[in-house]
JSON list of C-alpha atoms and ligand atoms in Angstrom, two decimals:
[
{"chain": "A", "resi": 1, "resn": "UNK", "atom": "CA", "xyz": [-47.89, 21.70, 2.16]},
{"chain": "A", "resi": 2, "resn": "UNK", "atom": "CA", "xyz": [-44.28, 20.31, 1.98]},
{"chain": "A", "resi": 3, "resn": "UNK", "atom": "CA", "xyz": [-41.33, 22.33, 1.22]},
{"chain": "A", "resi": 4, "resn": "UNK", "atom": "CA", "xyz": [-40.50, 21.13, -2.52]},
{"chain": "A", "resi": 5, "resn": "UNK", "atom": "CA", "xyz": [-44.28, 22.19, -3.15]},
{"chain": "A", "resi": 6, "resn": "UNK", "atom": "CA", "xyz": [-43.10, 25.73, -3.10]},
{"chain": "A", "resi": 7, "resn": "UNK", "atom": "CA", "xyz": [-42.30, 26.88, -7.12]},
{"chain": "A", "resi": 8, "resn": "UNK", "atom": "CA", "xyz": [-39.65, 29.00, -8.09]},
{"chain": "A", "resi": 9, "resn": "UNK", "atom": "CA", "xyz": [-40.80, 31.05, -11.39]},
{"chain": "A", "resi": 10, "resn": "UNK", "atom": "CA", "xyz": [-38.15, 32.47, -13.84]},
{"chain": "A", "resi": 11, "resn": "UNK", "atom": "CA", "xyz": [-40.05, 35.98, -14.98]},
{"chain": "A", "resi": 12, "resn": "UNK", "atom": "CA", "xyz": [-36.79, 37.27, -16.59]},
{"chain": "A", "resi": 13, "resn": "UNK", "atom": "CA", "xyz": [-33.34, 39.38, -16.22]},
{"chain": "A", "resi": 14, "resn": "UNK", "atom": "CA", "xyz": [-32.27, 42.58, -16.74]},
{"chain": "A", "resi": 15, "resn": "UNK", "atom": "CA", "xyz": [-28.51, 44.30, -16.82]},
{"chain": "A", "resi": 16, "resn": "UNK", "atom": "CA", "xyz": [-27.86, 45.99, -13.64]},
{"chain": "A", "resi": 17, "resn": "UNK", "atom": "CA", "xyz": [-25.62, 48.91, -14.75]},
{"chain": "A", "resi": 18, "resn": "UNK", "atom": "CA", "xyz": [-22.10, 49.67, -13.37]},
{"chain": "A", "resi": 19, "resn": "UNK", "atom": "CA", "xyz": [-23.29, 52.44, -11.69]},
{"chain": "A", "resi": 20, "resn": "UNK", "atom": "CA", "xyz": [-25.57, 50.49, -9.36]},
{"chain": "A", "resi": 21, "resn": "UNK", "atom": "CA", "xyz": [-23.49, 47.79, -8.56]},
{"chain": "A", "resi": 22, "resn": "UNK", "atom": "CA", "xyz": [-20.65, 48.79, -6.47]},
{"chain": "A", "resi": 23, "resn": "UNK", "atom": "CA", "xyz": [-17.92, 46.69, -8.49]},
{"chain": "A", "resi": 24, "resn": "UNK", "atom": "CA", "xyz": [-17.34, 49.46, -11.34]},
{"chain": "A", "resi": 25, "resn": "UNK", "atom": "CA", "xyz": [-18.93, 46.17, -13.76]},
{"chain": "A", "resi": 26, "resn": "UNK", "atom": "CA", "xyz": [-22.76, 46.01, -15.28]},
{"chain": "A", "resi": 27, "resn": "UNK", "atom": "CA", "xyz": [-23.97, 42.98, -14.03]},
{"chain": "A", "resi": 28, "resn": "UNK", "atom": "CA", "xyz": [-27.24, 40.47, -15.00]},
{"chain": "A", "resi": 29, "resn": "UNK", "atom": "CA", "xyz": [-29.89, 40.36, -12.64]},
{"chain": "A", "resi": 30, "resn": "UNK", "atom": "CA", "xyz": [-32.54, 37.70, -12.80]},
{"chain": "A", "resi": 31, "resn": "UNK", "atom": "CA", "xyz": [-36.16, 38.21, -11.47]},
{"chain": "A", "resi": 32, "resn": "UNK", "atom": "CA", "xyz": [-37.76, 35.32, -9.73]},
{"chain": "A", "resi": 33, "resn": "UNK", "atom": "CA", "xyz": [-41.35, 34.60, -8.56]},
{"chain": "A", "resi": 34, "resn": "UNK", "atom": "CA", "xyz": [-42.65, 31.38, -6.09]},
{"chain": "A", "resi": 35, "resn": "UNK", "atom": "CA", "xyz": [-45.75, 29.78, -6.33]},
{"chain": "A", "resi": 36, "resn": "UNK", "atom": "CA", "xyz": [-47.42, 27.60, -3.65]},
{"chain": "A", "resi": 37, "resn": "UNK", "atom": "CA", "xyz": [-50.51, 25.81, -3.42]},
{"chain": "A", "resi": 38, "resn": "UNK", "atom": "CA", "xyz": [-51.97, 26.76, 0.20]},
{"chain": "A", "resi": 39, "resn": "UNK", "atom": "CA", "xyz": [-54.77, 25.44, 1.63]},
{"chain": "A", "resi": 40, "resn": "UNK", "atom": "CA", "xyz": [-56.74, 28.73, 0.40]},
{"chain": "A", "resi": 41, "resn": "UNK", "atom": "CA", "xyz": [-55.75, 28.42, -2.75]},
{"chain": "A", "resi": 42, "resn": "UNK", "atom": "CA", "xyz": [-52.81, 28.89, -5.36]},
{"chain": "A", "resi": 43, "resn": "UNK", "atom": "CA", "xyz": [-50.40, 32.05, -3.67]},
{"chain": "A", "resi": 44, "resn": "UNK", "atom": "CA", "xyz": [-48.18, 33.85, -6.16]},
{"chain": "A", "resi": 45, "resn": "UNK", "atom": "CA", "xyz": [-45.20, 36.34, -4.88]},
{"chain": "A", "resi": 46, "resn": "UNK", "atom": "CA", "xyz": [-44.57, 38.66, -7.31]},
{"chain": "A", "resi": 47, "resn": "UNK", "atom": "CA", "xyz": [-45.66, 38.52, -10.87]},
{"chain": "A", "resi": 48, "resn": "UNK", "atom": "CA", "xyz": [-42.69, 39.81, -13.00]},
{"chain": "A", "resi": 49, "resn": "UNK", "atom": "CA", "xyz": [-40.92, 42.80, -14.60]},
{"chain": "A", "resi": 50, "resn": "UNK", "atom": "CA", "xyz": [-44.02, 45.34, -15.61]},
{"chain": "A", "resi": 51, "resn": "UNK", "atom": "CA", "xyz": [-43.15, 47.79, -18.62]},
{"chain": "A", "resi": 52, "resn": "UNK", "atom": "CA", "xyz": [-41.55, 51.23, -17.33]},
{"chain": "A", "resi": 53, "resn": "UNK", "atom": "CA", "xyz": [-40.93, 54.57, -19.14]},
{"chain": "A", "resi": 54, "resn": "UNK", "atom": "CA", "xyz": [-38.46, 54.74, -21.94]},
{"chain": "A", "resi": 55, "resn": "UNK", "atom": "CA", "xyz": [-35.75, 56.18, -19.14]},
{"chain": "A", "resi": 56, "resn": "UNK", "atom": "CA", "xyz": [-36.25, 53.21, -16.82]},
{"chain": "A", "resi": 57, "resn": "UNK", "atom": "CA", "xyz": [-36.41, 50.67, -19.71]},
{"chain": "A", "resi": 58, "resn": "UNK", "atom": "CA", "xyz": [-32.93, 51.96, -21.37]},
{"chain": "A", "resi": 59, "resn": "UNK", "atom": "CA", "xyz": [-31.40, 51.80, -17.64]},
{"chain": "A", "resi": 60, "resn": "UNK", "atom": "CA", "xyz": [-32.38, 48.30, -17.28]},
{"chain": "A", "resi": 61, "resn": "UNK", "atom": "CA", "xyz": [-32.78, 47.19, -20.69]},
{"chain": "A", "resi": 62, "resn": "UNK", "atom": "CA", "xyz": [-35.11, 44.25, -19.04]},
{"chain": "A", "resi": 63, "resn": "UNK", "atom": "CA", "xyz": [-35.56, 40.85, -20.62]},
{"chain": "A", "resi": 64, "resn": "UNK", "atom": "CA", "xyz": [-39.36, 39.84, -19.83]},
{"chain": "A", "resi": 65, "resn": "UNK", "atom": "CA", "xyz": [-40.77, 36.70, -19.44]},
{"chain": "A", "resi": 66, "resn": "UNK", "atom": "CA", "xyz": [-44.90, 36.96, -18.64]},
{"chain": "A", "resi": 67, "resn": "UNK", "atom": "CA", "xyz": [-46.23, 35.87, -15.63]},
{"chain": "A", "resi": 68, "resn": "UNK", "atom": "CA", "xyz": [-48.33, 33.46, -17.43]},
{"chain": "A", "resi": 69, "resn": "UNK", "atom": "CA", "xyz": [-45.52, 31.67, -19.54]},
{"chain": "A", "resi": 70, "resn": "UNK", "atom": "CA", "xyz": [-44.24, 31.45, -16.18]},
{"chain": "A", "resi": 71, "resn": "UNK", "atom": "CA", "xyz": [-47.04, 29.97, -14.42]},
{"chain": "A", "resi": 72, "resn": "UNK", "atom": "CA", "xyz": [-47.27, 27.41, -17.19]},
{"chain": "A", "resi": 73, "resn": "UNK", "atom": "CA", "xyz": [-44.10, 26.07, -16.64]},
{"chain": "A", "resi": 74, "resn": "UNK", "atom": "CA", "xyz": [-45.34, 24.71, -13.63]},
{"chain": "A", "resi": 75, "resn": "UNK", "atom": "CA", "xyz": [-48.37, 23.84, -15.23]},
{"chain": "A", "resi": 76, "resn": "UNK", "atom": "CA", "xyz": [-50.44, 26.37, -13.95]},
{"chain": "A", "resi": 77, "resn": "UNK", "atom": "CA", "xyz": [-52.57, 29.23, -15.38]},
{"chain": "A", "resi": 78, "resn": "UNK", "atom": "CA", "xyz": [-53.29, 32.48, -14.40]},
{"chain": "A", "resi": 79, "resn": "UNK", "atom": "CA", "xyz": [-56.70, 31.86, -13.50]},
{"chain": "A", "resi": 80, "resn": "UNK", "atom": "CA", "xyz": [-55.95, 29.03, -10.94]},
{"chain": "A", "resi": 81, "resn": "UNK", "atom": "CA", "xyz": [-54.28, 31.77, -9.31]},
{"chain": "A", "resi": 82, "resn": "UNK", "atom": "CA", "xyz": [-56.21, 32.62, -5.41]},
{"chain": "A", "resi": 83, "resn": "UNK", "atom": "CA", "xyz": [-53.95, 35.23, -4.22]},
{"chain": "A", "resi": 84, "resn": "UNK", "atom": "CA", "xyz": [-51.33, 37.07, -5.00]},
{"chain": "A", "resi": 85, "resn": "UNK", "atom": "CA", "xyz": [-47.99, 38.84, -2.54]},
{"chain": "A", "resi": 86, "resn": "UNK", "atom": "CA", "xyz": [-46.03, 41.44, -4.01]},
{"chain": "A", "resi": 87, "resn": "UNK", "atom": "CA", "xyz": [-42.60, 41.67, -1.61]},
{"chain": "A", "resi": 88, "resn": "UNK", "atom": "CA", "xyz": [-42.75, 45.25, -2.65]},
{"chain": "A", "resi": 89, "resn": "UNK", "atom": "CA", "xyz": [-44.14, 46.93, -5.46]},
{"chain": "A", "resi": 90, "resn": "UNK", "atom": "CA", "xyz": [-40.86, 48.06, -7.09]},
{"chain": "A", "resi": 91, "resn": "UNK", "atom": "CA", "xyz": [-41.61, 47.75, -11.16]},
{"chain": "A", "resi": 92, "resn": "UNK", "atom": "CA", "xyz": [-39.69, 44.60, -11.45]},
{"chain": "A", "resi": 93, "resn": "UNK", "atom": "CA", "xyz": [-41.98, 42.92, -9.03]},
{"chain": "A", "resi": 94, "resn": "UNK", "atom": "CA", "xyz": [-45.49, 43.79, -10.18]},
{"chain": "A", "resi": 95, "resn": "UNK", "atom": "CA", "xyz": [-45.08, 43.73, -14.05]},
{"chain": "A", "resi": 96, "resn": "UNK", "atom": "CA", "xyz": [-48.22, 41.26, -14.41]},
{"chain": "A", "resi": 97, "resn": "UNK", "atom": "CA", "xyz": [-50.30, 42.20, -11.43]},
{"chain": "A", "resi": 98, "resn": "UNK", "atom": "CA", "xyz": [-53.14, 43.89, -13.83]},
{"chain": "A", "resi": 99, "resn": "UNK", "atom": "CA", "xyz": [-52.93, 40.34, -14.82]},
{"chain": "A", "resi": 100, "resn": "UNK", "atom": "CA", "xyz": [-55.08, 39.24, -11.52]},
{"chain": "A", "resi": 101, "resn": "UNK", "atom": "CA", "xyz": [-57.81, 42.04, -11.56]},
{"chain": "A", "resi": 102, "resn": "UNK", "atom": "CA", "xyz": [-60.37, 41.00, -8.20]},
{"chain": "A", "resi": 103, "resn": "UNK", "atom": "CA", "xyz": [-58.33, 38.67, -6.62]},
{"chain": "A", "resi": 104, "resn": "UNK", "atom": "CA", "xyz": [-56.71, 39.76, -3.35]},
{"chain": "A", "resi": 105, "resn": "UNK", "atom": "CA", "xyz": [-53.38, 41.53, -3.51]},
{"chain": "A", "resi": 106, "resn": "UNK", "atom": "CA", "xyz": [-51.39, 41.00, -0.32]},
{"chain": "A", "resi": 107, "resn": "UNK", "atom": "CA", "xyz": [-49.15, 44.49, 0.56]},
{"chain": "A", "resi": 108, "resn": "UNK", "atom": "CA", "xyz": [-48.28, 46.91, 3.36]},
{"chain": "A", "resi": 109, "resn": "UNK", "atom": "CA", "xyz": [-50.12, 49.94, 3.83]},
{"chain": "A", "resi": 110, "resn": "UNK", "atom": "CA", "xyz": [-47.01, 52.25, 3.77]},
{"chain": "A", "resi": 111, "resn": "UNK", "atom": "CA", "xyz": [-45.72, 50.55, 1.02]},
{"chain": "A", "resi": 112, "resn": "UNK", "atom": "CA", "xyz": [-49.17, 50.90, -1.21]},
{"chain": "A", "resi": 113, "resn": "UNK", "atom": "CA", "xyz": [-49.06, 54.94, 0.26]},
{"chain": "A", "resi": 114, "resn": "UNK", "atom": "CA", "xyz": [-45.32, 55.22, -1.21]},
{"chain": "A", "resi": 115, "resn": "UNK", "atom": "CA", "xyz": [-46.22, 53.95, -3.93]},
{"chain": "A", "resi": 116, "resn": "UNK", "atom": "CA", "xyz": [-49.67, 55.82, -4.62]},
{"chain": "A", "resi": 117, "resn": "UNK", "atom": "CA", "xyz": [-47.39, 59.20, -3.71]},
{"chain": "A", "resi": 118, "resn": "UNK", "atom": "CA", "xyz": [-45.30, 59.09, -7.05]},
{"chain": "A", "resi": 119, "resn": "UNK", "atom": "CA", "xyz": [-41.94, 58.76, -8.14]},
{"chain": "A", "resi": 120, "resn": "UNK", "atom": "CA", "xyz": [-41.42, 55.43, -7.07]},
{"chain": "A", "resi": 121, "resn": "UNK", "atom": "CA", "xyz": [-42.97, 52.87, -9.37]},
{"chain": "A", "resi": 122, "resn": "UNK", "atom": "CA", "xyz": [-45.28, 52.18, -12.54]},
{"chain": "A", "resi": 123, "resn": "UNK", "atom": "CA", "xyz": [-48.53, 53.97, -11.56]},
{"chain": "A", "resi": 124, "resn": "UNK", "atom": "CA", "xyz": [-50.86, 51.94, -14.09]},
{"chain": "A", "resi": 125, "resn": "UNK", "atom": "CA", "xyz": [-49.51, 48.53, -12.47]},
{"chain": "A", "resi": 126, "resn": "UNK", "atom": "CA", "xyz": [-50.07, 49.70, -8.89]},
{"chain": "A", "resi": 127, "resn": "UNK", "atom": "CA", "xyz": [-54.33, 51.23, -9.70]},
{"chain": "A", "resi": 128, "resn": "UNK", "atom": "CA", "xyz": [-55.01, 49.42, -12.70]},
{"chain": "A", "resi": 129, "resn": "UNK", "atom": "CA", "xyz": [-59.28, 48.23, -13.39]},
{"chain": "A", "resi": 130, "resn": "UNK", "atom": "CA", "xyz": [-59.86, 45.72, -10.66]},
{"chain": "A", "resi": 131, "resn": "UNK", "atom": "CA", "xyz": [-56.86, 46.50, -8.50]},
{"chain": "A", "resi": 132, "resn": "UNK", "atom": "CA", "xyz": [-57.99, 44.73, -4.78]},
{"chain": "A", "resi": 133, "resn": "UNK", "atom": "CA", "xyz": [-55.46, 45.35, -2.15]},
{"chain": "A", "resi": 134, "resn": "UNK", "atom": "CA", "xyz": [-55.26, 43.11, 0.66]},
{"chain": "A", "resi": 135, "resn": "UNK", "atom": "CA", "xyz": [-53.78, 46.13, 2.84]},
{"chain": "A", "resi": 136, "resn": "UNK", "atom": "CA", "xyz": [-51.68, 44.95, 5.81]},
{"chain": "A", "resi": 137, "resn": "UNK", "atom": "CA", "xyz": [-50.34, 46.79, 8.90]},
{"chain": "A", "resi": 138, "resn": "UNK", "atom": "CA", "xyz": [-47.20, 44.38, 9.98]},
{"chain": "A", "resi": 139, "resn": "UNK", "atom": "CA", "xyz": [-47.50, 40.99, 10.31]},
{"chain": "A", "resi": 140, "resn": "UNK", "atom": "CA", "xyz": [-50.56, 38.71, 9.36]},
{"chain": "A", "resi": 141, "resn": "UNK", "atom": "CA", "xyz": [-51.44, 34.97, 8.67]},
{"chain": "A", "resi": 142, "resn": "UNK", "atom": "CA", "xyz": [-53.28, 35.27, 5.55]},
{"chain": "A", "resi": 143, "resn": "UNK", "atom": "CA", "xyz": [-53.79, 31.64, 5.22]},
{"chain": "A", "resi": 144, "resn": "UNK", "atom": "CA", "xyz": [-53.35, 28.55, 7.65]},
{"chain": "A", "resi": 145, "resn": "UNK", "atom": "CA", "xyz": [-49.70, 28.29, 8.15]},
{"chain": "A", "resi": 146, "resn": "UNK", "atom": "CA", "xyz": [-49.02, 31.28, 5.74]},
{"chain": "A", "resi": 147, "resn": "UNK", "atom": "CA", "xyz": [-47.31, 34.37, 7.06]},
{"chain": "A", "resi": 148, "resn": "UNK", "atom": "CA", "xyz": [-46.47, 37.61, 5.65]},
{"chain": "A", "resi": 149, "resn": "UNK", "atom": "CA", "xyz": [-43.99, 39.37, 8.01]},
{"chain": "A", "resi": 150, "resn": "UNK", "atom": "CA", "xyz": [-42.78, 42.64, 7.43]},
{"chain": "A", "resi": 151, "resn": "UNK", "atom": "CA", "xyz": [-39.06, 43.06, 6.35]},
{"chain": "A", "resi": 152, "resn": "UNK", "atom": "CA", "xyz": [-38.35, 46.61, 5.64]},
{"chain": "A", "resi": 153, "resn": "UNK", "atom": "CA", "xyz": [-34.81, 47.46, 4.34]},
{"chain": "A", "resi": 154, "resn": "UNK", "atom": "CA", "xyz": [-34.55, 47.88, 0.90]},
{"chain": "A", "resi": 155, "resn": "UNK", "atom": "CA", "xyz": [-37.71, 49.46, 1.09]},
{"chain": "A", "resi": 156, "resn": "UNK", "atom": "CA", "xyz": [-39.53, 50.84, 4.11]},
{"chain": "A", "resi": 157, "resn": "UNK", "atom": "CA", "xyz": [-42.72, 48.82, 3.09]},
{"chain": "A", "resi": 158, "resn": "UNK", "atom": "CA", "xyz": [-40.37, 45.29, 2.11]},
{"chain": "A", "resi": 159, "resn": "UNK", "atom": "CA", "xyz": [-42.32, 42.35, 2.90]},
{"chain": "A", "resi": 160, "resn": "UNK", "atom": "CA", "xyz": [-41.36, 38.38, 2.96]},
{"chain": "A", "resi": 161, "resn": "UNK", "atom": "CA", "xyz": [-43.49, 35.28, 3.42]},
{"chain": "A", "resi": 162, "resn": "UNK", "atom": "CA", "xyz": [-43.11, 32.49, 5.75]},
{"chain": "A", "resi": 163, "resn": "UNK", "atom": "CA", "xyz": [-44.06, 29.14, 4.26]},
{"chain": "A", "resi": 164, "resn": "UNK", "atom": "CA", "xyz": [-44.90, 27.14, 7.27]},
{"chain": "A", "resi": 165, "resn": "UNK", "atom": "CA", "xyz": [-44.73, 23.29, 5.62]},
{"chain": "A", "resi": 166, "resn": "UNK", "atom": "CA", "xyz": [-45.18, 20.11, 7.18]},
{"chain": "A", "resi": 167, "resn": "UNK", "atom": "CA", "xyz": [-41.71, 18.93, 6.69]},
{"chain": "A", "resi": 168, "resn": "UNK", "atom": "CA", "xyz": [-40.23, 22.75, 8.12]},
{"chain": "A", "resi": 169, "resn": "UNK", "atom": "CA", "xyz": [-40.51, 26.59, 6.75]},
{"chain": "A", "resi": 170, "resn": "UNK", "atom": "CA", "xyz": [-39.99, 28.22, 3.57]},
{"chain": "A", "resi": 171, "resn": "UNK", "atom": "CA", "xyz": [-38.90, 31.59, 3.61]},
{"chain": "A", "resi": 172, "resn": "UNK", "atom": "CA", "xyz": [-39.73, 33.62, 0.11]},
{"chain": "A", "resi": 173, "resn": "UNK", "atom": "CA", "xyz": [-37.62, 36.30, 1.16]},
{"chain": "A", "resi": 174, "resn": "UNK", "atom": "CA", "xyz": [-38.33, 38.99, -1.86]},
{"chain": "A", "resi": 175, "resn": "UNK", "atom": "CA", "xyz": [-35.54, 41.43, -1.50]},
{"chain": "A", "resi": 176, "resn": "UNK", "atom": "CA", "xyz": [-35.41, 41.08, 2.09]},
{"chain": "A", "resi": 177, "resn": "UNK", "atom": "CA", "xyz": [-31.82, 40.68, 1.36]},
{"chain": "A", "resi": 178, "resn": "UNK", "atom": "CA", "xyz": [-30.22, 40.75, -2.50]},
{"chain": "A", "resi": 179, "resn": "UNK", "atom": "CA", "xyz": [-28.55, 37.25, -2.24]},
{"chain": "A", "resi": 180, "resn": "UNK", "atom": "CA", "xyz": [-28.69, 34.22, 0.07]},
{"chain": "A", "resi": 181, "resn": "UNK", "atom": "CA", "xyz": [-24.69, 35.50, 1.25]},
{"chain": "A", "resi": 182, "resn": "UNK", "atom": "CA", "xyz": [-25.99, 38.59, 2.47]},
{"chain": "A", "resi": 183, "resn": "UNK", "atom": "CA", "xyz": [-29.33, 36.27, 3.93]},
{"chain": "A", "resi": 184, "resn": "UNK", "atom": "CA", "xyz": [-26.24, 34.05, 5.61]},
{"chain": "A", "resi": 185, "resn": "UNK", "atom": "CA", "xyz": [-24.28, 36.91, 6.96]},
{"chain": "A", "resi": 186, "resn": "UNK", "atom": "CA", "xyz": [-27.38, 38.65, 9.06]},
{"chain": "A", "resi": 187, "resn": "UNK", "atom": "CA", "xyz": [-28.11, 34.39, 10.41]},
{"chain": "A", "resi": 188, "resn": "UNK", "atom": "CA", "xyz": [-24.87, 35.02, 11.57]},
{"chain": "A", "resi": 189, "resn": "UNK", "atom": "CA", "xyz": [-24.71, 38.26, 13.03]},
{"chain": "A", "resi": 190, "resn": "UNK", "atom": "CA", "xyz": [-28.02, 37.05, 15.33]},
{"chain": "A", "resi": 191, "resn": "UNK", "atom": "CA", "xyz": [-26.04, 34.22, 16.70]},
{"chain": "A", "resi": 192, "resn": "UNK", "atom": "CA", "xyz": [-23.00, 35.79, 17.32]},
{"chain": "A", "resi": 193, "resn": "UNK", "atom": "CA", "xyz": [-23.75, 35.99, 21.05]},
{"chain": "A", "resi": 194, "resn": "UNK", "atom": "CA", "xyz": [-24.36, 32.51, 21.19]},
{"chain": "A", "resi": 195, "resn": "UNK", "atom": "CA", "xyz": [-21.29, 31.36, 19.43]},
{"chain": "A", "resi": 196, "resn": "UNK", "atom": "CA", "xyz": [-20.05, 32.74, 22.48]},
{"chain": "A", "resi": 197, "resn": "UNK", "atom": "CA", "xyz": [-18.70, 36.04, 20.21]},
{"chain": "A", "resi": 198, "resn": "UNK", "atom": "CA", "xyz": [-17.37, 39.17, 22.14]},
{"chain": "A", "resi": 199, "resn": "UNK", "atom": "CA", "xyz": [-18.30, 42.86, 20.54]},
{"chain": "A", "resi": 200, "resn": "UNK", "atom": "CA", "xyz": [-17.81, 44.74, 18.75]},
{"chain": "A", "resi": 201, "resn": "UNK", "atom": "CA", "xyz": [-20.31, 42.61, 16.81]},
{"chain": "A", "resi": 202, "resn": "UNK", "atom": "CA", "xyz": [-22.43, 43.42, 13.78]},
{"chain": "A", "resi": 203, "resn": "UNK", "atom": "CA", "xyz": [-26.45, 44.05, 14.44]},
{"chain": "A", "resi": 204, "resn": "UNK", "atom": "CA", "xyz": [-28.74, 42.17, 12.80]},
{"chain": "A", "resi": 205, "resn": "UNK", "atom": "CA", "xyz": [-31.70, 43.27, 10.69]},
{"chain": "A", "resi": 206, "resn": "UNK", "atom": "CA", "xyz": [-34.58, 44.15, 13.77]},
{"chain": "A", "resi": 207, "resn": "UNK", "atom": "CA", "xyz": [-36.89, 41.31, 11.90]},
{"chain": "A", "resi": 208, "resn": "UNK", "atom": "CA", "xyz": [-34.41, 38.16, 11.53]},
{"chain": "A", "resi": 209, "resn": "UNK", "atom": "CA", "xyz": [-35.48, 37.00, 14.87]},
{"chain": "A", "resi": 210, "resn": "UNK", "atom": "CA", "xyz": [-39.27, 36.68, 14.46]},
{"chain": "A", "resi": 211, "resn": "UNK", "atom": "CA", "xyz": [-38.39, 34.92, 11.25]},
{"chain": "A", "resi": 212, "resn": "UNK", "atom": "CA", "xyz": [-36.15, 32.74, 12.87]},
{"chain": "A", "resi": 213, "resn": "UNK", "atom": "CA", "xyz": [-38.24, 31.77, 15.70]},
{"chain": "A", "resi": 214, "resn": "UNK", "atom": "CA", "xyz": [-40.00, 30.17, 12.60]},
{"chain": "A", "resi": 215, "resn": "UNK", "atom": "CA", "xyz": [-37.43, 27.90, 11.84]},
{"chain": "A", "resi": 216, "resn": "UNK", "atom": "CA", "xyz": [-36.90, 28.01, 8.35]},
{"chain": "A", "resi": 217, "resn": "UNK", "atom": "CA", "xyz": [-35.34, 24.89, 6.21]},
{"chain": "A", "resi": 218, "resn": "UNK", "atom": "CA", "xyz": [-35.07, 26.97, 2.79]},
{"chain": "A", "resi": 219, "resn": "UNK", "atom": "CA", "xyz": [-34.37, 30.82, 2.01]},
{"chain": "A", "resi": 220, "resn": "UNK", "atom": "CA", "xyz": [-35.40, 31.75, -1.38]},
{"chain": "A", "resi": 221, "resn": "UNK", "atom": "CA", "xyz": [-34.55, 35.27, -3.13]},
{"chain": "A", "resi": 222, "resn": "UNK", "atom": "CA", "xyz": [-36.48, 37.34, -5.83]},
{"chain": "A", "resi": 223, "resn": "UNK", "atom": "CA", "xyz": [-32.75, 38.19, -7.59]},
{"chain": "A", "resi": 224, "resn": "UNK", "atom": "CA", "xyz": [-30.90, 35.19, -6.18]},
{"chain": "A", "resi": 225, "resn": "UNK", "atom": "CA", "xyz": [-30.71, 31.90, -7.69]},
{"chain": "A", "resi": 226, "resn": "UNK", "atom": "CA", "xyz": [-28.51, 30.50, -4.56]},
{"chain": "A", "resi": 227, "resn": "UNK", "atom": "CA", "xyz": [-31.44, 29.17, -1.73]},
{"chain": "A", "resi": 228, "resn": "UNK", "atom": "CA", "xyz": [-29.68, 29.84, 1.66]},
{"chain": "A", "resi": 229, "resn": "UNK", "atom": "CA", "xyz": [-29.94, 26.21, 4.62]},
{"chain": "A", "resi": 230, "resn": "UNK", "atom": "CA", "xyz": [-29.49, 26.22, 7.74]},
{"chain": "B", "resi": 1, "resn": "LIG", "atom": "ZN1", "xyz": [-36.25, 44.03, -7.21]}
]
């Protein structure tokens, strides 16, 4: 695997509203997934804005694009699909997962148990015919050089995936962090102490430093179109 092998999918926007976003404004949020091919097949993280309630849908007011319009832009079909990683299963993340009935869906066991207690997602796109969860406690390497590491923060269950390529790692971050600034800020906050920084200091998130003992090249976002370097 090299690094440019990993596939950003466009799978939409939707309008963030002024309530939620802290500058008084509504503002347009766009919903990415990543493909890679992986020596155990085709790995998908997250397949797309699902279809919520009529409350949720006039809160959002989402702007859809399927998971397999998606895929084909990179000229691949659902079907060539092995796996699939949902960062979380918020309802703009697993809109097409029915979509990939009895192939392995890669999640953390609280987050699957948050999500199976109510209130917190789109029930039919969580047990839908076929459903297979891949259920994970922390961190695993679900494929050579393929590691889902556990990221909690926006939600208790958040999970990212580290790319590990032959030219460096890819981080698909999810929602780890909203944008590659806020990614960039926490980098920073773990090296403080090195850059020879006195406190007070700010504390980084309690995962940054397994993920960067993995040495990423490229941080990529689920509702971030900026890629964070080192
Ligand atoms: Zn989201």
């Amino acid at each position: 695997m090299r690094i440019d092998d990993v596939r950003r999918l466009d799978l939409g926007t939707f309008v963030r509203p002024a309530e939620e976003t802290g500058t008084g404004l509504p503002r347009v949020d766009v919903v990415y997934g990543y493909v890679v091919r992986t020596p155990g097949g085709v790995l998908l993280l997250d397949t797309g804005l699902g279809k919520a309630d009529d409350e949720t849908e006039a809160w959002y007011r989402p702007r859809r694009v399927s998971v397999d319009e998606a895929l084909g832009t990179v000229g691949l079909a659902t079907a060539d699909v092995g796996l699939v990683v949902n960062c979380h299963l918020h309802f703009d993340h697993i809109g097409g997962n029915p979509r990939f009935a009895g192939r392995p869906l890669f999640c953390q066991r609280t987050e699957l148990e948050t999500a199976r207690a109510g209130d917190y997602t789109v029930p039919e796109l969580v047990d839908f015919a076929g459903a297979s969860y891949d259920v994970l406690d922390g961190e695993a390497e679900i494929v050579a050089g393929v590691h889902v590491i556990p990221t909690p923060g926006h939600v208790a269950g958040h999970q990212s995936v580290v790319v590990v390529c032959d030219d460096g790692s890819v981080v698909l971050a999810g929602q780890a962090h909203d944008t590659a600034s806020q990614w960039s800020a926490d980098v920073l906050a773990a090296r403080a102490g090195e850059l020879g920084h006195r406190p007070p200091l700010p504390e980084p998130s309690p995962w940054l430093a397994r993920i960067l003992e993995l040495d990423p090249r490229r941080v990529v976002f689920a509702h971030d179109a900026a890629v964070w370097v080192p």
